Amino acid sequence: PAIGRLMKVCRARVVPLFPVYDGQTHRLTVLVRPPMDDLLDADDTTIARRMNEEVEVFVKPHTEQYTWILKLLKTRKPGEIEPYKRKELFPKK
């Protein structure tokens, strides 16, 4: 998992968060859980398992939100360039 590797390299704390959109009020609430300090010396398998556990904690009460977030991240306006296909990210050598 990329987040786990980044955490190890930077010795950074990972703070789980999850945005929840309220369609009635048109507001976004960001849920935040305590830092995952138990992962600093964990192996990749343990890190992945713990991160999945955190995702489950957020998603269980808001299952409809999980796919909404995935769809939001994949949505592009007409004519907008895919962010990972931009030429400046992959210059020709």
Short mmCIF file of C-alpha atoms in Angstrom, two decimals:
data_model
loop_
_atom_site.label_atom_id
_atom_site.label_comp_id
_atom_site.label_asym_id
_atom_site.label_seq_id
_atom_site.Cartn_x
_atom_site.Cartn_y
_atom_site.Cartn_z
CA PRO A 1 0.00 0.00 0.00
CA ALA A 2 1.35 3.37 -1.04
CA ILE A 3 0.15 5.16 2.09
CA GLY A 4 1.98 2.66 4.27
CA ARG A 5 5.22 3.13 2.37
CA LEU A 6 4.88 6.91 2.46
CA MET A 7 4.20 6.74 6.20
CA LYS A 8 7.39 4.72 6.75
CA VAL A 9 9.61 6.89 4.57
CA CYS A 10 8.37 10.16 6.07
CA ARG A 11 7.80 8.77 9.57
CA ALA A 12 4.42 10.47 9.24
CA ARG A 13 1.26 9.83 11.20
CA VAL A 14 -1.69 8.46 9.25
CA VAL A 15 -4.99 10.04 10.26
CA PRO A 16 -8.02 8.25 8.77
CA LEU A 17 -10.74 10.52 7.45
CA PHE A 18 -13.89 10.05 5.40
CA PRO A 19 -16.10 12.71 3.79
CA VAL A 20 -19.87 12.21 4.09
CA TYR A 21 -22.19 14.25 1.86
CA ASP A 22 -25.66 15.18 3.12
CA GLY A 23 -27.96 15.52 0.10
CA GLN A 24 -30.64 17.36 2.09
CA THR A 25 -28.43 20.09 3.53
CA HIS A 26 -25.88 20.00 0.68
CA ARG A 27 -23.08 19.90 3.22
CA LEU A 28 -20.01 17.77 3.47
CA THR A 29 -18.96 16.45 6.87
CA VAL A 30 -15.46 15.07 7.27
CA LEU A 31 -15.25 12.27 9.84
CA VAL A 32 -11.83 11.93 11.48
CA ARG A 33 -10.51 9.04 13.56
CA PRO A 34 -7.44 8.92 15.80
CA PRO A 35 -4.00 8.59 14.19
CA MET A 36 -2.94 5.03 13.38
CA ASP A 37 0.24 5.20 15.45
CA ASP A 38 0.41 1.42 15.84
CA LEU A 39 1.58 1.10 12.22
CA LEU A 40 4.96 2.83 12.24
CA ASP A 41 6.88 -0.45 12.58
CA ALA A 42 4.30 -2.79 11.02
CA ASP A 43 4.82 -4.85 7.87
CA ASP A 44 2.90 -4.13 4.63
CA THR A 45 0.31 -6.85 5.27
CA THR A 46 -0.53 -5.49 8.72
CA ILE A 47 -0.71 -1.94 7.39
CA ALA A 48 -3.09 -2.96 4.60
CA ARG A 49 -5.29 -4.91 7.02
CA ARG A 50 -5.48 -2.01 9.49
CA MET A 51 -6.25 0.50 6.76
CA ASN A 52 -9.04 -1.72 5.47
CA GLU A 53 -10.41 -1.97 9.01
CA GLU A 54 -10.50 1.82 9.23
CA VAL A 55 -12.29 2.07 5.88
CA GLU A 56 -14.87 -0.45 7.14
CA VAL A 57 -15.48 1.64 10.29
CA PHE A 58 -16.31 4.64 8.10
CA VAL A 59 -18.24 2.82 5.40
CA LYS A 60 -20.53 0.59 7.51
CA PRO A 61 -22.82 3.43 8.65
CA HIS A 62 -22.55 5.20 5.27
CA THR A 63 -22.45 2.48 2.61
CA GLU A 64 -24.06 4.73 0.00
CA GLN A 65 -21.20 7.20 0.43
CA TYR A 66 -18.41 4.79 -0.48
CA THR A 67 -19.40 4.39 -4.12
CA TRP A 68 -20.25 8.10 -4.34
CA ILE A 69 -16.66 8.98 -3.39
CA LEU A 70 -15.25 6.50 -5.91
CA LYS A 71 -17.50 7.93 -8.63
CA LEU A 72 -16.52 11.50 -7.69
CA LEU A 73 -12.83 10.68 -8.00
CA LYS A 74 -13.36 9.19 -11.46
CA THR A 75 -15.69 11.93 -12.78
CA ARG A 76 -14.30 14.44 -15.28
CA LYS A 77 -15.92 17.41 -16.98
CA PRO A 78 -16.35 17.10 -20.77
CA GLY A 79 -13.00 17.72 -22.44
CA GLU A 80 -11.06 17.64 -19.17
CA ILE A 81 -7.80 15.70 -19.39
CA GLU A 82 -7.47 12.60 -17.24
CA PRO A 83 -5.16 13.71 -14.38
CA TYR A 84 -2.79 10.77 -14.75
CA LYS A 85 -2.53 11.04 -18.53
CA ARG A 86 -1.18 14.60 -18.53
CA LYS A 87 1.92 14.93 -20.70
CA GLU A 88 3.84 16.97 -18.12
CA LEU A 89 3.67 14.03 -15.71
CA PHE A 90 5.45 11.74 -18.14
CA PRO A 91 7.94 13.80 -20.16
CA LYS A 92 9.60 12.03 -23.07
CA LYS A 93 13.31 11.55 -22.55
#
